Coordinates of C-alpha atoms in Angstrom, one line a residue:
X254 CA 18.6 -8.7 -2.4
X255 CA 15.9 -6.2 -3.4
X256 CA 13.1 -7.8 -5.3
X257 CA 12.9 -6.3 -8.8
X258 CA 9.6 -4.7 -9.6
X259 CA 7.5 -6.0 -12.4
X260 CA 6.2 -4.0 -15.3
X261 CA 2.5 -4.4 -14.9
X262 CA 0.9 -1.8 -17.2
X263 CA -2.4 -3.6 -17.2
X264 CA -2.7 -4.3 -13.5
X265 CA -3.5 -0.7 -12.8
X266 CA -6.6 -1.1 -14.9
X267 CA -7.9 -4.2 -13.2
X268 CA -11.7 -4.4 -12.9
X269 CA -13.0 -4.5 -9.3
X270 CA -15.2 -7.4 -8.2
X271 CA -18.7 -6.9 -7.2
X272 CA -18.8 -6.4 -3.4
X273 CA -15.1 -5.5 -3.2
X274 CA -14.3 -2.7 -0.8
X275 CA -14.2 0.6 -2.7
X276 CA -15.2 -1.2 -5.9
X277 CA -16.5 2.1 -7.4
X278 CA -13.2 3.8 -8.2
X279 CA -14.6 7.1 -9.3
X280 CA -16.8 7.5 -6.2
X281 CA -13.9 6.5 -4.0
X282 CA -11.5 9.0 -5.6
X283 CA -14.1 11.8 -5.3
X284 CA -14.8 10.9 -1.7
X285 CA -11.1 10.8 -0.9
X286 CA -10.4 14.2 -2.4
X287 CA -13.3 15.8 -0.6
X288 CA -11.7 14.9 2.7
X289 CA -8.9 17.4 1.8
X290 CA -10.5 19.9 -0.6
X291 CA -14.2 19.7 0.1
X292 CA -16.0 22.7 1.7
X293 CA -16.3 20.8 5.0
X294 CA -12.7 19.3 4.9
X295 CA -10.8 19.6 8.2
X296 CA -7.8 17.9 9.9
X297 CA -10.1 16.7 12.7
X298 CA -12.5 15.3 10.1
X299 CA -9.7 13.3 8.5
X300 CA -8.4 12.1 11.8
X301 CA -11.9 10.9 12.8
X302 CA -12.1 8.7 9.7
X303 CA -8.5 8.0 9.2
X304 CA -8.8 4.2 8.8
X305 CA -11.5 4.5 6.2
X306 CA -9.5 7.3 4.4
X307 CA -6.3 5.3 4.3
X308 CA -8.1 2.2 3.0
X309 CA -9.7 4.4 0.3
X310 CA -6.3 5.7 -0.7
X311 CA -4.5 2.3 -0.9
X312 CA -7.4 0.7 -2.7
X313 CA -7.0 3.4 -5.3
X314 CA -3.2 3.6 -5.6
X315 CA -1.6 0.2 -4.7
X316 CA -1.5 -1.0 -8.3
X317 CA -0.1 2.3 -9.5
X318 CA 2.6 2.1 -6.8
X319 CA 3.6 -1.3 -7.9
X320 CA 3.7 -0.3 -11.6
X321 CA 5.6 2.9 -11.0
X322 CA 7.8 2.1 -8.0
X323 CA 7.9 -1.6 -7.1
X324 CA 7.1 -3.7 -4.0
X325 CA 8.6 -1.4 -1.5
X326 CA 6.5 1.7 -1.1
X327 CA 9.1 4.1 0.3
X328 CA 11.9 6.5 -0.6
X329 CA 15.7 6.2 0.0
X330 CA 18.6 8.6 -0.6
X331 CA 21.2 7.0 -2.8
X332 CA 25.0 6.9 -3.0
X333 CA 26.5 7.8 -6.3
X334 CA 26.9 4.5 -8.2
X335 CA 24.2 2.8 -6.2
X336 CA 21.1 1.6 -8.1
X337 CA 17.6 2.5 -7.0
X338 CA 16.9 -1.1 -5.8
X339 CA 20.2 -1.3 -3.9
X340 CA 19.4 2.0 -2.1
X341 CA 15.9 0.7 -1.2
X342 CA 17.3 -2.5 0.2
X343 CA 20.1 -0.7 2.1
X344 CA 17.6 1.7 3.7
X345 CA 15.6 -1.4 5.0
X346 CA 18.7 -3.2 6.2
X347 CA 19.7 -0.1 8.1
X348 CA 16.6 -0.5 10.2
X349 CA 17.1 -4.3 10.7
X350 CA 20.7 -3.6 11.9
X351 CA 19.7 -0.9 14.4
X352 CA 16.8 -2.9 15.5
X353 CA 19.1 -5.9 16.3
X354 CA 16.9 -8.3 14.3
X355 CA 18.3 -11.8 14.1
X356 CA 17.4 -15.3 13.2
X357 CA 14.8 -16.9 15.5
X358 CA 13.2 -13.5 16.3
X359 CA 9.7 -12.5 15.4
X360 CA 9.3 -8.8 14.6
X361 CA 6.5 -6.6 13.5
X362 CA 6.3 -4.5 10.3
X363 CA 3.8 -1.8 11.0
X364 CA 2.0 -0.8 7.8
X365 CA 3.7 -3.4 5.6
X366 CA 2.2 -2.6 2.2
X367 CA 2.6 -5.5 -0.2
X368 CA 5.5 -6.9 1.9
X369 CA 8.5 -5.7 -0.1
X370 CA 10.6 -4.5 3.0
X371 CA 9.4 -7.5 5.1
X372 CA 10.7 -9.9 2.5
X373 CA 14.1 -8.1 2.3
X374 CA 14.4 -7.9 6.1
X375 CA 13.4 -11.6 6.6
X376 CA 16.1 -12.7 4.1
X377 CA 18.7 -10.3 5.4
X378 CA 18.3 -11.0 9.1
X379 CA 16.7 -14.5 9.0
X380 CA 13.9 -13.3 11.3
X381 CA 10.2 -14.0 11.1
X382 CA 8.2 -10.9 10.2
X383 CA 4.5 -10.3 10.8
X384 CA 3.1 -7.6 8.6
X385 CA 0.4 -5.4 10.2
X386 CA -1.9 -3.9 7.6
X387 CA -5.5 -2.8 7.6
X388 CA -5.9 -3.2 3.8
X389 CA -7.1 -6.6 2.6
X390 CA -6.1 -6.1 -1.0
X391 CA -2.4 -5.4 -0.1
X392 CA -2.2 -8.4 2.2
X393 CA -3.5 -10.6 -0.7
X394 CA -0.8 -9.1 -3.0
X395 CA 1.9 -9.7 -0.3
X396 CA 1.0 -13.3 0.2
X397 CA 1.2 -14.0 -3.5
X398 CA 4.7 -12.5 -3.7
X399 CA 5.7 -14.5 -0.6
X400 CA 4.5 -17.8 -2.1
X401 CA 6.2 -17.0 -5.5
X402 CA 9.5 -16.3 -3.8
X403 CA 9.5 -19.2 -1.3
X404 CA 9.3 -16.9 1.7
X405 CA 5.9 -17.9 3.2
X406 CA 7.6 -19.8 6.1
X407 CA 9.1 -16.5 7.3
X408 CA 6.3 -14.1 6.8
X409 CA 2.7 -13.8 8.0
X410 CA 0.2 -11.0 8.1
X411 CA -2.5 -9.6 10.5
X412 CA -5.3 -7.4 9.2
X413 CA -5.6 -5.0 12.0
X414 CA -5.1 -1.4 13.1
X415 CA -1.5 -0.7 14.3
X416 CA -3.0 1.6 16.9
X417 CA -5.1 -1.2 18.3
X418 CA -3.6 -4.6 17.2
X419 CA -5.2 -6.9 19.7
X420 CA -1.9 -8.7 20.1
X421 CA -0.6 -10.1 23.4
X422 CA 1.6 -7.8 25.5
X423 CA 5.4 -8.3 25.5
X424 CA 5.1 -10.8 22.7
X425 CA 7.5 -9.7 19.9
X426 CA 11.2 -9.2 19.6
X427 CA 11.0 -5.8 18.0
X428 CA 9.2 -3.7 15.5
X429 CA 9.8 -1.4 12.6
X430 CA 7.8 1.0 10.4
X431 CA 8.9 2.5 7.1
X432 CA 7.0 5.7 6.2
X433 CA 3.8 4.1 7.6
X434 CA 2.9 5.5 11.1
X435 CA 2.6 8.9 9.5
X436 CA -1.0 7.7 8.8
X437 CA -1.7 7.5 12.5
X438 CA -4.1 10.1 13.9
X439 CA -2.5 10.0 17.3
X440 CA 1.2 9.3 17.5
X441 CA 1.2 8.6 21.3
X442 CA -1.6 6.1 20.9
X443 CA 0.2 4.4 18.0
X444 CA 3.6 4.3 19.7
X445 CA 2.0 3.2 23.0
X446 CA 0.5 0.2 21.3
X447 CA 3.9 -0.8 19.8
X448 CA 5.5 -0.3 23.2
X449 CA 2.9 -2.6 24.7
X450 CA 3.3 -5.5 22.3
X451 CA 7.1 -5.7 22.1
X452 CA 9.3 -7.3 24.7
X453 CA 11.2 -5.3 27.3
X454 CA 14.7 -4.5 26.1
X455 CA 13.7 -4.7 22.4
X456 CA 13.7 -1.8 19.9
X457 CA 11.2 0.0 17.7
X458 CA 13.0 1.6 14.7
X459 CA 11.3 3.7 12.1
X460 CA 11.4 6.3 9.4
X461 CA 8.7 9.0 9.8
X462 CA 7.5 11.6 7.4
X463 CA 7.9 15.0 9.0
X464 CA 8.2 18.7 8.1
X465 CA 11.6 20.0 9.0
X466 CA 12.8 23.0 10.9
X467 CA 12.9 24.9 7.6
X468 CA 9.2 24.7 7.3
X469 CA 7.5 28.1 7.9
X470 CA 3.8 27.9 8.4
X471 CA 3.4 31.6 7.6
X472 CA 4.8 30.9 4.1
X473 CA 2.0 30.3 1.7
X474 CA 4.1 28.2 -0.6
X475 CA 5.2 26.0 2.3
X476 CA 1.5 25.5 3.4
X477 CA 0.5 24.6 -0.2
X478 CA 3.3 22.1 -0.5
X479 CA 2.4 20.5 2.9
X480 CA -1.3 20.3 1.9
X481 CA -0.3 18.7 -1.4
X482 CA 1.8 16.1 0.3
X483 CA -0.9 15.3 2.8
X484 CA -3.6 15.0 0.1
X485 CA -1.4 13.0 -2.3
X486 CA -0.4 10.5 0.4
X487 CA -3.5 10.3 2.6
X488 CA -2.0 11.9 5.7
X489 CA -4.3 13.4 8.4
X490 CA -1.5 16.0 9.1
X491 CA 2.3 16.2 9.0
X492 CA 4.1 16.7 12.3
X493 CA 7.7 17.7 13.1
X494 CA 10.6 15.5 14.2
X495 CA 10.5 17.0 17.7
X496 CA 6.8 16.0 18.0
X497 CA 7.7 12.5 16.9
X498 CA 10.4 12.2 19.5
X499 CA 8.1 13.7 22.2
X500 CA 5.4 11.2 21.3
X501 CA 7.9 8.3 21.6
X502 CA 9.0 9.4 25.0
X503 CA 5.4 10.0 26.1
X504 CA 4.7 6.4 25.1
X505 CA 7.4 5.0 27.5
X506 CA 10.2 4.5 25.0
X507 CA 13.8 5.6 25.6
X508 CA 14.8 7.4 22.4
X509 CA 18.4 6.4 21.7
X510 CA 18.9 8.1 18.4
X511 CA 17.0 10.4 16.0
X512 CA 17.9 12.4 12.9
X513 CA 17.0 13.1 9.3
X514 CA 18.7 10.5 7.2
X515 CA 18.2 12.5 4.0
X516 CA 19.7 15.7 5.4
X517 CA 22.7 13.6 6.7
X518 CA 23.2 12.1 3.3
X519 CA 23.0 15.5 1.5
X520 CA 25.4 17.2 3.9
X521 CA 27.9 14.3 4.0
X522 CA 31.1 14.0 2.0
X523 CA 30.0 11.0 0.0
X524 CA 28.5 11.8 -3.4
X525 CA 24.8 11.1 -3.3
X526 CA 21.5 11.3 -5.1
X527 CA 18.5 12.9 -3.4
X528 CA 15.6 10.8 -2.2
X529 CA 13.2 12.6 -4.5
X530 CA 15.3 12.1 -7.6
X531 CA 13.2 9.1 -8.8
X532 CA 10.1 11.3 -8.8
X533 CA 11.9 13.7 -11.1
X534 CA 12.4 10.8 -13.5
X535 CA 14.9 10.2 -16.3
X536 CA 14.5 10.3 -20.0
X537 CA 17.3 7.8 -20.6
X538 CA 15.6 4.6 -19.3
X539 CA 12.1 3.1 -19.7
X540 CA 11.5 2.9 -15.9
X541 CA 12.9 6.4 -15.4
X542 CA 10.6 7.7 -18.1
X543 CA 7.5 6.6 -16.2
X544 CA 8.3 9.1 -13.4
X545 CA 9.1 12.1 -15.6
X546 CA 6.3 14.7 -16.0
X547 CA 6.0 13.5 -19.6
X548 CA 5.7 9.9 -18.4
X549 CA 3.1 10.7 -15.8
X550 CA 1.2 12.7 -18.5
X551 CA 1.2 9.6 -20.8
X552 CA -0.1 7.4 -18.0
X553 CA -2.8 9.9 -17.2
X554 CA -3.8 10.2 -20.8
X555 CA -3.8 6.4 -21.2
X556 CA -6.2 6.3 -18.3
X557 CA -8.6 8.8 -19.9
X558 CA -8.5 6.8 -23.2
X559 CA -9.0 3.4 -21.6
X560 CA -11.8 4.8 -19.4
X561 CA -13.6 6.0 -22.5
X562 CA -13.1 2.6 -24.1
X563 CA -14.4 1.0 -20.9
X564 CA -11.2 -1.0 -20.6
X565 CA -10.3 0.8 -17.3
X566 CA -12.6 1.6 -14.4
X567 CA -14.0 5.1 -14.3
X568 CA -12.0 7.1 -11.8
X569 CA -8.6 5.8 -12.9
X570 CA -7.7 9.2 -14.2
X571 CA -8.8 10.9 -11.0
X572 CA -6.4 8.5 -9.2
X573 CA -3.5 9.6 -11.3
X574 CA -4.3 13.2 -10.5
X575 CA -4.0 12.4 -6.8
X576 CA -0.7 10.8 -7.4
X577 CA 0.5 13.7 -9.6
X578 CA -0.3 16.1 -6.7
X579 CA 1.8 13.9 -4.4
X580 CA 4.8 13.8 -6.8
X581 CA 4.9 17.5 -7.6
X582 CA 4.7 18.5 -3.9
X583 CA 7.1 15.9 -2.6
X584 CA 9.8 17.0 -5.1
X585 CA 9.2 20.7 -4.3
X586 CA 9.2 19.9 -0.5
X587 CA 12.5 18.0 -0.9
X588 CA 14.1 20.8 -3.0
X589 CA 13.2 23.4 -0.4
X590 CA 14.3 21.1 2.4
X591 CA 11.0 21.6 4.3
X592 CA 10.0 17.9 4.2
X593 CA 11.7 14.6 4.8
X594 CA 10.4 11.0 4.4
X595 CA 13.2 9.6 6.5
X596 CA 13.3 11.0 10.0
X597 CA 15.0 8.0 11.7
X598 CA 14.2 7.1 15.3
X599 CA 15.6 4.2 17.4
X600 CA 13.6 3.7 20.5
X601 CA 14.0 1.0 23.2
X602 CA 11.5 -0.4 25.6
X603 CA 13.2 -0.4 29.1
X604 CA 14.0 -3.8 30.6
X605 CA 11.8 -3.0 33.7
X606 CA 8.8 -1.9 31.6

């Protein structure tokens, strides 16, 4: 049921319209990097401008994500013999199953991207999904996909901050987030807003990006990898799984289950392929080639050439450098076991809340 990604080699070089948010790609890329590597860069500074920072990031990278990854901007560990798309869809269906999403329900997708997971979950569970997203460009892309696939009757979108939605209280039958609430500057504030808007007895299920118990802050390599992941993915700061669970409980949720899905896969008896394997790429397929170091170098070089020919906006190459930093450090973080993109949490709002 996973929607196949399209090969859009020219979409990544689209020209921005006058007046479009972050229309100057080069200035946006420079401003974004300064938030992490500039002389005045701090975690608190990133937190104070998180909404602006995250919008800068996704205005830069959304087209590259679609070109290189597809319509679902997340990772998934894979069983041996399972395709990339099957693993992505199964990872989403797992949340729908544990969230108890069914036909007739209306659930929230917090940080919905271009709507890939929302479309899969709507078709799988038969529920209505409202995607919450603060990025106008991504919402536009999502609506086009919905219309093309005949799913507009099940999906809608709200351009708002998932920490302050403005929605009515006790209005929705559940919520989920896939590698999205890691962008929140204050987990308790974020989870408290989700708690407020879903109905008593319903569930919030999510995958969070966290550093694992193997992360050692006194280890220089670990700190460098963490910084590279944060920079390459527009995160104010990474937290631990214990901090995530504590924030859920402080928000009023009863945490019914929590664990690292990737670690459970890798330590289990079933043969499996790591979540970061797609970033390592493959030289045997065209799509796999895109993700290899050679493939990423070709894309980067192509950006330089097309910028020089004025066929791509200036700053496209700087965007690929940001994504390269993400890829290298995500793979290394996965290899060392100090980072996971899939810390699963199932949290329920009490009936008497």
